[in-house]
Short mmCIF file of C-alpha atoms in Angstrom, two decimals:
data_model
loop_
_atom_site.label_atom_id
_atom_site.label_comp_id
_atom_site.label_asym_id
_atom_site.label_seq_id
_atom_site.Cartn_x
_atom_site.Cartn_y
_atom_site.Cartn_z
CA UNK A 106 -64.79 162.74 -52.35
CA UNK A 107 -68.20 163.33 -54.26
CA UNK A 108 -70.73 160.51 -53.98
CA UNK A 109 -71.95 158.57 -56.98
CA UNK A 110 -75.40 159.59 -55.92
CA UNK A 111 -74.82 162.94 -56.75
CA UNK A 112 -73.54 162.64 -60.49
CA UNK A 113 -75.87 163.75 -62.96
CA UNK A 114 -78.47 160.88 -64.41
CA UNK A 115 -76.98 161.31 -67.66
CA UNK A 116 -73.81 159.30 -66.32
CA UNK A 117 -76.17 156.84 -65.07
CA UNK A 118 -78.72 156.40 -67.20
CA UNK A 119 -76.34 156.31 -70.36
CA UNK A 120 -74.76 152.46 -70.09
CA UNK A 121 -78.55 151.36 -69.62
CA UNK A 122 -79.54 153.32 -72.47
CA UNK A 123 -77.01 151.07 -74.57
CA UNK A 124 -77.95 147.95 -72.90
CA UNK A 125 -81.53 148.46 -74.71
CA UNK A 126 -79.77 147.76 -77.95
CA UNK A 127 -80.56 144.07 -76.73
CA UNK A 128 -83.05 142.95 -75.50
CA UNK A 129 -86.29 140.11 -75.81
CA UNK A 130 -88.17 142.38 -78.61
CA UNK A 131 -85.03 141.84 -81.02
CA UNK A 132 -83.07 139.38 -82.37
CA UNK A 133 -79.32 139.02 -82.51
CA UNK A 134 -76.93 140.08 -79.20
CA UNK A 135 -73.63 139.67 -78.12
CA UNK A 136 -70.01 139.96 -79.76
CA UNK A 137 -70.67 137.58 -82.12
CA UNK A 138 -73.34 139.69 -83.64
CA UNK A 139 -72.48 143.53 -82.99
CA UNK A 140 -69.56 142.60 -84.80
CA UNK A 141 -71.36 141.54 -87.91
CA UNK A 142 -73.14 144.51 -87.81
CA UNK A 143 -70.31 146.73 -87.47
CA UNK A 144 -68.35 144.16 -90.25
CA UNK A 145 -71.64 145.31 -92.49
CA UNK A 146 -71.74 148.59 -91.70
CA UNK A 147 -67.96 149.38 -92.92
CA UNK A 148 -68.77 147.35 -95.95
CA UNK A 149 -71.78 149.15 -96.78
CA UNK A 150 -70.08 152.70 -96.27
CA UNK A 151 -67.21 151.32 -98.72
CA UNK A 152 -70.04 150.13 -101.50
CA UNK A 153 -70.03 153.29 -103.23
CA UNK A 154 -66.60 153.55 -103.51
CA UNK A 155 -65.90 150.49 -105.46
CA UNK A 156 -68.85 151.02 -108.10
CA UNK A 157 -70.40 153.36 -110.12
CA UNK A 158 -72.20 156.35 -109.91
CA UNK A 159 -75.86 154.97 -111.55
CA UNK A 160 -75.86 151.51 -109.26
CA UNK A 161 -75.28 153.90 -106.33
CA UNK A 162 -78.53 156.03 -107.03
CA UNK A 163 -80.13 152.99 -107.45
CA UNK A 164 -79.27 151.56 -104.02
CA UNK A 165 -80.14 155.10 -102.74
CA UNK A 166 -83.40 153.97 -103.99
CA UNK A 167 -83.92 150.91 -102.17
CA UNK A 168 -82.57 152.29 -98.70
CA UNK A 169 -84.98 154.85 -99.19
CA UNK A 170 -88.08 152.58 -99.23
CA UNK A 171 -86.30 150.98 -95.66
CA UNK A 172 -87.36 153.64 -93.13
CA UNK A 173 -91.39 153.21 -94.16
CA UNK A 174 -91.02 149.64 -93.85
CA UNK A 175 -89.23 149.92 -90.18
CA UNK A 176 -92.80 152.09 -89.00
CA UNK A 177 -94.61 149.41 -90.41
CA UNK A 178 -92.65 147.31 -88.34
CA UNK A 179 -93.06 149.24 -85.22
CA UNK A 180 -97.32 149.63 -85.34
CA UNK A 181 -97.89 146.24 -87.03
CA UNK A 182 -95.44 143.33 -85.79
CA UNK A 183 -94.92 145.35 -82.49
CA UNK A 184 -98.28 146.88 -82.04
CA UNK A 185 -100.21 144.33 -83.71
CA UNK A 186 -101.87 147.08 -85.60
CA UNK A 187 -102.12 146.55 -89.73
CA UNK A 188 -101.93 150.09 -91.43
CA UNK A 189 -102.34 150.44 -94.89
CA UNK A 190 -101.64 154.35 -94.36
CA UNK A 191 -97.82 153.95 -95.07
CA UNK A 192 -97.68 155.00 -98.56
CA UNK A 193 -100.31 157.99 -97.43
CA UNK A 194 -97.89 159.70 -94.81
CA UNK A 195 -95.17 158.52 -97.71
CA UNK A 196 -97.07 160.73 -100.32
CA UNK A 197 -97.76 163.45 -97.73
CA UNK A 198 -94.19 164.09 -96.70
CA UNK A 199 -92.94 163.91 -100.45
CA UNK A 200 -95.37 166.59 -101.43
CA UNK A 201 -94.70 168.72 -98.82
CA UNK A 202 -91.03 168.68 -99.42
CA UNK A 203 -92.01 169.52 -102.96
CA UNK A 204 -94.37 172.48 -102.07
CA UNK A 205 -91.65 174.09 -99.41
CA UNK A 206 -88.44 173.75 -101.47
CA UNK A 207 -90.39 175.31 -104.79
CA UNK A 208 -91.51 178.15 -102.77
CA UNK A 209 -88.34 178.97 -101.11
CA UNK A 210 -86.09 177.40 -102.63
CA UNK A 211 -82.75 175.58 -101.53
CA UNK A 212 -80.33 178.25 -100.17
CA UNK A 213 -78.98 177.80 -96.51
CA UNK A 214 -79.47 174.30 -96.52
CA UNK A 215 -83.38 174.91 -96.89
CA UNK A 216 -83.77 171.55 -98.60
CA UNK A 217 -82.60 169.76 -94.66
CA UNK A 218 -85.35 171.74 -92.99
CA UNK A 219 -88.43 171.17 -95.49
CA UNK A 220 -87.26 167.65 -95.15
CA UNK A 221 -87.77 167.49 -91.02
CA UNK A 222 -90.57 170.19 -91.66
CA UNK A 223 -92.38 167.48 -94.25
CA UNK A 224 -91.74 164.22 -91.40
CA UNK A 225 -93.64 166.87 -89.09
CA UNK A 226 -96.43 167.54 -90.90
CA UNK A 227 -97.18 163.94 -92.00
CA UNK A 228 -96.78 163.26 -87.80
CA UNK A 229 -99.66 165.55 -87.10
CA UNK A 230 -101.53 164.46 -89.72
CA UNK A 231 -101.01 160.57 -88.42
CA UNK A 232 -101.67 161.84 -84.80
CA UNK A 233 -104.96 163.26 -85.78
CA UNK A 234 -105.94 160.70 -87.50
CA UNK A 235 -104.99 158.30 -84.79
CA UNK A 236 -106.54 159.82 -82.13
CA UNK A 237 -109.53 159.17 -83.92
CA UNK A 238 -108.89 155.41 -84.43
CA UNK A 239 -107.48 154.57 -81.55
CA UNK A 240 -109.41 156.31 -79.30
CA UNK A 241 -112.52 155.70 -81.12
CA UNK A 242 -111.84 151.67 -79.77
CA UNK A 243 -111.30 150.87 -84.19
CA UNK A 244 -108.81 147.64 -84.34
CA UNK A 245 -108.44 144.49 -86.37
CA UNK A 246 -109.51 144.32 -89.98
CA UNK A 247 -111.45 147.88 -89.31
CA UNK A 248 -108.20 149.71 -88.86
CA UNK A 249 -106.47 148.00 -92.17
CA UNK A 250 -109.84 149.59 -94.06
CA UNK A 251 -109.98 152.63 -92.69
CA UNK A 252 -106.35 153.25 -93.70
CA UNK A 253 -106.54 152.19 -96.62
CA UNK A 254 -109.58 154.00 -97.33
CA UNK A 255 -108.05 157.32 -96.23
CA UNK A 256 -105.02 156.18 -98.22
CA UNK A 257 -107.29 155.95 -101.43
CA UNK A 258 -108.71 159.47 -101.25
CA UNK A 259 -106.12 161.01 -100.82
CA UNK A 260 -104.41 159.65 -103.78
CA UNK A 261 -107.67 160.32 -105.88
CA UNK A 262 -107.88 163.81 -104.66
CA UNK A 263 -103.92 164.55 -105.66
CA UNK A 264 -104.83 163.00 -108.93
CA UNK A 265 -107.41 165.11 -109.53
CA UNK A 266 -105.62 168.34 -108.98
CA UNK A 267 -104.42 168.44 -112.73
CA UNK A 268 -105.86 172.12 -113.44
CA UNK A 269 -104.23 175.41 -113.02
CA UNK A 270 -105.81 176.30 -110.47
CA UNK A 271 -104.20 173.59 -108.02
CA UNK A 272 -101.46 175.44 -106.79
CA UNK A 273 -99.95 176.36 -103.52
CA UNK A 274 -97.46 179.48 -103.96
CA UNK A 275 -95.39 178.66 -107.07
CA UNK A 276 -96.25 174.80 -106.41
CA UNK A 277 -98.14 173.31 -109.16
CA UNK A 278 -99.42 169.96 -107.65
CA UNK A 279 -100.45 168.77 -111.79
CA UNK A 280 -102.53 165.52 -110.67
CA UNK A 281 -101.31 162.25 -112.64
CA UNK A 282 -98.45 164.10 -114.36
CA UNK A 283 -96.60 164.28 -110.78
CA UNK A 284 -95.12 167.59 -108.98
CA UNK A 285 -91.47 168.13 -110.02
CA UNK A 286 -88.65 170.14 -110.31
CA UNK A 287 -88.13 170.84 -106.43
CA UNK A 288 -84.52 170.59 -105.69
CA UNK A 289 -82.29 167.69 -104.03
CA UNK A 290 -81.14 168.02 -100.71
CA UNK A 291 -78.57 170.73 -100.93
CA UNK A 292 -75.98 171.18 -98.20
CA UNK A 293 -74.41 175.07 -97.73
CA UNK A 294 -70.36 175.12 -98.01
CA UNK A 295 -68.15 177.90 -97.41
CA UNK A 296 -66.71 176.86 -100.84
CA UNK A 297 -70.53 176.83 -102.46
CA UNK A 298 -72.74 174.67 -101.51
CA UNK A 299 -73.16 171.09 -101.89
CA UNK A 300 -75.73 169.22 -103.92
CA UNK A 301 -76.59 165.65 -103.17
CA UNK A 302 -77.40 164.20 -106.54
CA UNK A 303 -77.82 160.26 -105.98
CA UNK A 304 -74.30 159.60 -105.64
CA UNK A 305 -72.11 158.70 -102.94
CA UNK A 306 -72.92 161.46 -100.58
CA UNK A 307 -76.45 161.37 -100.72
CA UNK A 308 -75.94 157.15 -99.97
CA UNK A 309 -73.73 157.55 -96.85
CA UNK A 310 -76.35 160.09 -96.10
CA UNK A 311 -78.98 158.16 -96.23
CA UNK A 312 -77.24 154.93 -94.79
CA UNK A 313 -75.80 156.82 -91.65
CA UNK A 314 -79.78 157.86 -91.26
CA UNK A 315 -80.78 154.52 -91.70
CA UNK A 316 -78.16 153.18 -89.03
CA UNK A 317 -79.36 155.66 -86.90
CA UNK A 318 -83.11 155.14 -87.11
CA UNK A 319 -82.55 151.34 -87.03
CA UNK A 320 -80.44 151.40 -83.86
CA UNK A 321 -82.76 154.12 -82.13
CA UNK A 322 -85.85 151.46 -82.72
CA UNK A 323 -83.67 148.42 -81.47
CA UNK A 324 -83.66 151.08 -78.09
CA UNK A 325 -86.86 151.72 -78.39
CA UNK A 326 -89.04 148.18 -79.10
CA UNK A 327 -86.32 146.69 -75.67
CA UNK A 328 -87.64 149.86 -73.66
CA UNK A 329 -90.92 150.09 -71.14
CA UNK A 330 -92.54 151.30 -74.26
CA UNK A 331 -91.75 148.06 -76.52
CA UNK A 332 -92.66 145.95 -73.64
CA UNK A 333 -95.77 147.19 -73.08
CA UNK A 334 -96.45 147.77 -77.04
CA UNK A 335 -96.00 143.85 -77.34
CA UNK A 336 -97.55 142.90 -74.47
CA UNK A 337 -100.69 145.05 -76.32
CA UNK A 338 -100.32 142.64 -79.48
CA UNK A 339 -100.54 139.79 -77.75
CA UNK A 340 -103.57 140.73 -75.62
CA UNK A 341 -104.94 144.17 -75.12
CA UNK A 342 -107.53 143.17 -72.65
CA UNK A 343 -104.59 141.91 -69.87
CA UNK A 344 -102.80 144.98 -70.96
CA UNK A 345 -105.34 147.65 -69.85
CA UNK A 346 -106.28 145.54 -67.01
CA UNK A 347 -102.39 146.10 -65.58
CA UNK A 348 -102.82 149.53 -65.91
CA UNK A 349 -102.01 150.34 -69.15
CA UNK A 350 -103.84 153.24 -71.00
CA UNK A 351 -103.55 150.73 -74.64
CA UNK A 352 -104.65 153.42 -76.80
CA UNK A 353 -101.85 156.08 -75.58
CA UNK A 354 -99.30 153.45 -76.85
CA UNK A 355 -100.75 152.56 -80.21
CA UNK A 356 -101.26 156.08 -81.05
CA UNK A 357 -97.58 156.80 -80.10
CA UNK A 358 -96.21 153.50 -82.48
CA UNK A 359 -98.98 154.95 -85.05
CA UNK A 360 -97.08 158.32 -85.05
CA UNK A 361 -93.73 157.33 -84.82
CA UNK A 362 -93.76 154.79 -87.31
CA UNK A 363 -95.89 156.99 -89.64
CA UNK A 364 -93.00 159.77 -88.96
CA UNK A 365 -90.76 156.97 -90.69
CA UNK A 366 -92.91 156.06 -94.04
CA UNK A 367 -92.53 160.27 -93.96
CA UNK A 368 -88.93 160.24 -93.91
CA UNK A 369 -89.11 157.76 -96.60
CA UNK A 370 -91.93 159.82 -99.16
CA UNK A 371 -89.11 163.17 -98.12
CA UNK A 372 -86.16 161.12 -99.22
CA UNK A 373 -87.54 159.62 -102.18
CA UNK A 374 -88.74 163.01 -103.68
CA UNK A 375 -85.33 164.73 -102.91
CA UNK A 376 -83.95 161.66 -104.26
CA UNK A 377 -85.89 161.77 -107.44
CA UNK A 378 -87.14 165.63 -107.39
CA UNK A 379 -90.40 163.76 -108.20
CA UNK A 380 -93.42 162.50 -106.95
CA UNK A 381 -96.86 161.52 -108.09
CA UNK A 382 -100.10 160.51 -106.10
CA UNK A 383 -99.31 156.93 -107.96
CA UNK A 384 -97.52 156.47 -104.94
CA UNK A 385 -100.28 156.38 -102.87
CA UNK A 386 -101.95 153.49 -104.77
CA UNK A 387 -103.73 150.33 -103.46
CA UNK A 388 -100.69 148.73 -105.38
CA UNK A 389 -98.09 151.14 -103.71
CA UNK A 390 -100.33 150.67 -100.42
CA UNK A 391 -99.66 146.87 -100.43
CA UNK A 392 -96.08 146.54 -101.28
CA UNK A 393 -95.07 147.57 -97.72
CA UNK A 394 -97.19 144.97 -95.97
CA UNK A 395 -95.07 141.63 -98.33
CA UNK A 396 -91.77 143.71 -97.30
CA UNK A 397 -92.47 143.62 -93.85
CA UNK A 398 -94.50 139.99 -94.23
CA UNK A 399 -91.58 138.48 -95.36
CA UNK A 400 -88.84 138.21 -93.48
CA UNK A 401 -90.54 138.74 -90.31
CA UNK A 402 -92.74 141.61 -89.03
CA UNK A 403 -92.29 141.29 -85.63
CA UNK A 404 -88.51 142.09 -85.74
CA UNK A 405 -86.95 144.86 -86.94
CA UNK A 406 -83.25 143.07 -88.10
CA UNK A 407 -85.42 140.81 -90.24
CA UNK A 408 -87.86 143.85 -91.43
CA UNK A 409 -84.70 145.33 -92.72
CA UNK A 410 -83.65 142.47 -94.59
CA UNK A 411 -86.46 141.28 -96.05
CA UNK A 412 -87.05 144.60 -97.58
CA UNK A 413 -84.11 145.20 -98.95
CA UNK A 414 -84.39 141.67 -100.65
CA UNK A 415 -87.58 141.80 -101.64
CA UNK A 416 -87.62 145.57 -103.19
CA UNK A 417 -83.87 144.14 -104.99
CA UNK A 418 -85.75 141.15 -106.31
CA UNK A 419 -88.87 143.42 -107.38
CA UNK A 420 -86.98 146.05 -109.06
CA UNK A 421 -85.37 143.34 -111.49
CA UNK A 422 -88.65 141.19 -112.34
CA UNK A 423 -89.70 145.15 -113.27
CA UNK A 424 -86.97 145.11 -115.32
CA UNK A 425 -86.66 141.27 -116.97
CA UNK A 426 -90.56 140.62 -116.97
CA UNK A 427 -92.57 143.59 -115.79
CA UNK A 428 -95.70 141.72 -116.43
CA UNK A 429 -94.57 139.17 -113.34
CA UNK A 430 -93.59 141.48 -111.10
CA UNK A 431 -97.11 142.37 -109.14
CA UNK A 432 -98.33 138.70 -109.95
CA UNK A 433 -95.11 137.29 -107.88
CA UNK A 434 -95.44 139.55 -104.91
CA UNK A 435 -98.77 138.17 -104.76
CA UNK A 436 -97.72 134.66 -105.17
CA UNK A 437 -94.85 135.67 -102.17
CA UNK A 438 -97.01 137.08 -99.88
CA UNK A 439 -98.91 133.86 -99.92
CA UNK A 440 -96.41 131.53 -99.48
CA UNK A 441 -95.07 133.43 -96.35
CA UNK A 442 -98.77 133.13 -94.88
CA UNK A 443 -99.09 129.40 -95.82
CA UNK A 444 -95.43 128.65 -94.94
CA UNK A 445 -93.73 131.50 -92.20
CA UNK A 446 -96.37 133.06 -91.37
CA UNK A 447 -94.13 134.67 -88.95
CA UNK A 448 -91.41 135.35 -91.41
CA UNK A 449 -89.01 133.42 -93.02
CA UNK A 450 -85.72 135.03 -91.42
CA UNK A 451 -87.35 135.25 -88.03
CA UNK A 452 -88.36 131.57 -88.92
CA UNK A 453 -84.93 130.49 -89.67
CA UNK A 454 -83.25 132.59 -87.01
CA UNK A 455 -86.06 129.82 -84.15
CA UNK A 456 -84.65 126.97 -86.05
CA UNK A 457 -80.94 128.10 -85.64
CA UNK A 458 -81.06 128.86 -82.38
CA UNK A 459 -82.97 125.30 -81.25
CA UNK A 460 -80.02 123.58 -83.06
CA UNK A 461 -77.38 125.58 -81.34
CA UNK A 462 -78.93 124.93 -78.15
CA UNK A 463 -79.46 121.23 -78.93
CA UNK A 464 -75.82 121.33 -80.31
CA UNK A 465 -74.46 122.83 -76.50
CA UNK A 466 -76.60 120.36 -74.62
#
């Protein structure tokens, strides 16, 4: 009879893998709730199928904006470190989509690998840059400016690449006018292959990512690694005192979460076979902060949902009274400070849960 002992870890270490799914980092656990999620998931894979074809691209749109606001998540509620570089490793990925898929094109499913190749680079860019922040001891307010700083140049360097000369291969990067006409993501068939135009496919696409990424952080925040990441937040000096090399874990959440706001700027330009250094702006650089602000920063559940409500609610003042739009995300971002500072779904979620327990006392 063979011994438990000698079974590989992988049958071991799998159940606790799952059990990391819930945790004290995130909210929500139990039947009660998996089953809501899973009651949301199947009605968010049916969506498409019950509408049309524009509204879908259009949701594309918003779930593509999700993944940058989950990194945020990650180094700023988690971390306690406020990045403004977001919409940087955003604009980084997108153009680097853009210059791989019009230099070689989209055959053999090209378009999947410039996408992962793009996440990449903006990673090493946000590890380099990292290293130097975190190990150079820069935190607090210094971190948001130097972020946002780097953010800035770099969008006023892409905007000044306008001439002719500002190309790499067949890649014209044409400054304010945006780089376009790279191709969507384009899977190979045996019966030809298969473009994802924003319709269905490219939304259950981007959804199963989203589950994916979104469960894989819920893993991730309840590991040794959130612990410790939290633990950092709430006070770095106890932290490295225990033992804990702080700026090994910062730099990791900077990376990772700057890996995300890449998978969002790679997304967006297959989505839109577009993108301009606009979306690197101290507007564009700001945004991402109210999503997160919102409905709670130091959760990812209530990161997701507050983004997708706020970017829903955003996208229709742009459409009924443009001229609001910026002047109300202001006036929002405000009112969470004055009112939830921590969020107003995490907010709600405390209140719930003291009545529940009041109610079983």
């Amino acid at each position: 009879m063979k011994n438990v002992s000698t079974l590989p870890d992988t049958a071991i270490s799998a159940p606790r893998v799952l059990r990391l799914l819930e945790g004290p980092q995130t909210l929500g656990s139990g039947p009660v709730f998996w089953s809501g999620f899973a009651g949301v998931v199947v009605l968010a894979f049916a969506y498409p199928f019950f509408t049309d074809g524009y509204t879908v691209g259009n949701t594309v749109y918003f779930l593509n904006w999700t993944f940058m606001a989950l990194g945020l998540s990650l180094i700023w509620g988690y971390g306690g470190a406020l990045s403004f570089g977001q919409t940087a490793f955003f604009g980084i990925a997108g153009y680097g989509y853009g210059i791989l898929t019009i230099n070689v094109g989209d055959a053999y499913g090209f378009t999947f690998a410039a996408l992962f190749l793009s996440v990449g680079i903006a990673g090493l860019i946000a590890a380099a840059l990292g290293y130097f922040l975190f190990f150079g001891r820069i935190s607090g307010v210094f971190l948001g400016i130097v972020t946002l700083s780097v953010t800035l140049v770099l969008e006023r360097f892409m905007a000044q690449t306008a001439g002719p000369e500002w190309t790499v291969g067949t890649a014209r990067l044409n400054g304010y006018n945006g780089m376009g006409g790279m191709p969507p993501l384009t899977l190979p068939w045996p019966g030809g292959d298969i473009i994802l135009f924003p319709d269905r496919l490219l939304y259950c696409l981007v959804l199963a990512l989203l589950v994916l990424v979104y469960l894989g952080l819920r893993i991730l925040v309840n590991s040794r690694f959130g612990n410790v990441l939290v633990a950092i937040r709430e006070n770095p000096e106890r932290a490295e005192m225990l033992g804990y090399d702080v700026r090994k874990y910062q730099l990791g959440a900077f990376v990772i979460g700057s890996c995300l706001a890449g998978l969002s700027g790679g997304l967006y330009t297959s989505w839109g076979q577009y993108i301009t250094p606009s979306s690197m702006s101290i507007t564009s650089a700001a945004l991402p902060v109210i999503w997160v602000s919102v409905g709670g920063r130091s959760d990812l559940t209530a990161t997701l949902i507050g983004t997708l409500a706020v970017i829903a609610g955003f996208q229709w003042l742009t459409i009924y009274g443009s001229q609001y739009a910026l002047v109300v995300m202001g006036l929002l971002l405000v009112v969470t400070v004055l009112l939830a500072p921590d969020g107003f779904i995490v907010t709600l979620a405390r209140h719930l849960g003291r009545l529940f327990r009041k109610g079983a006392g």
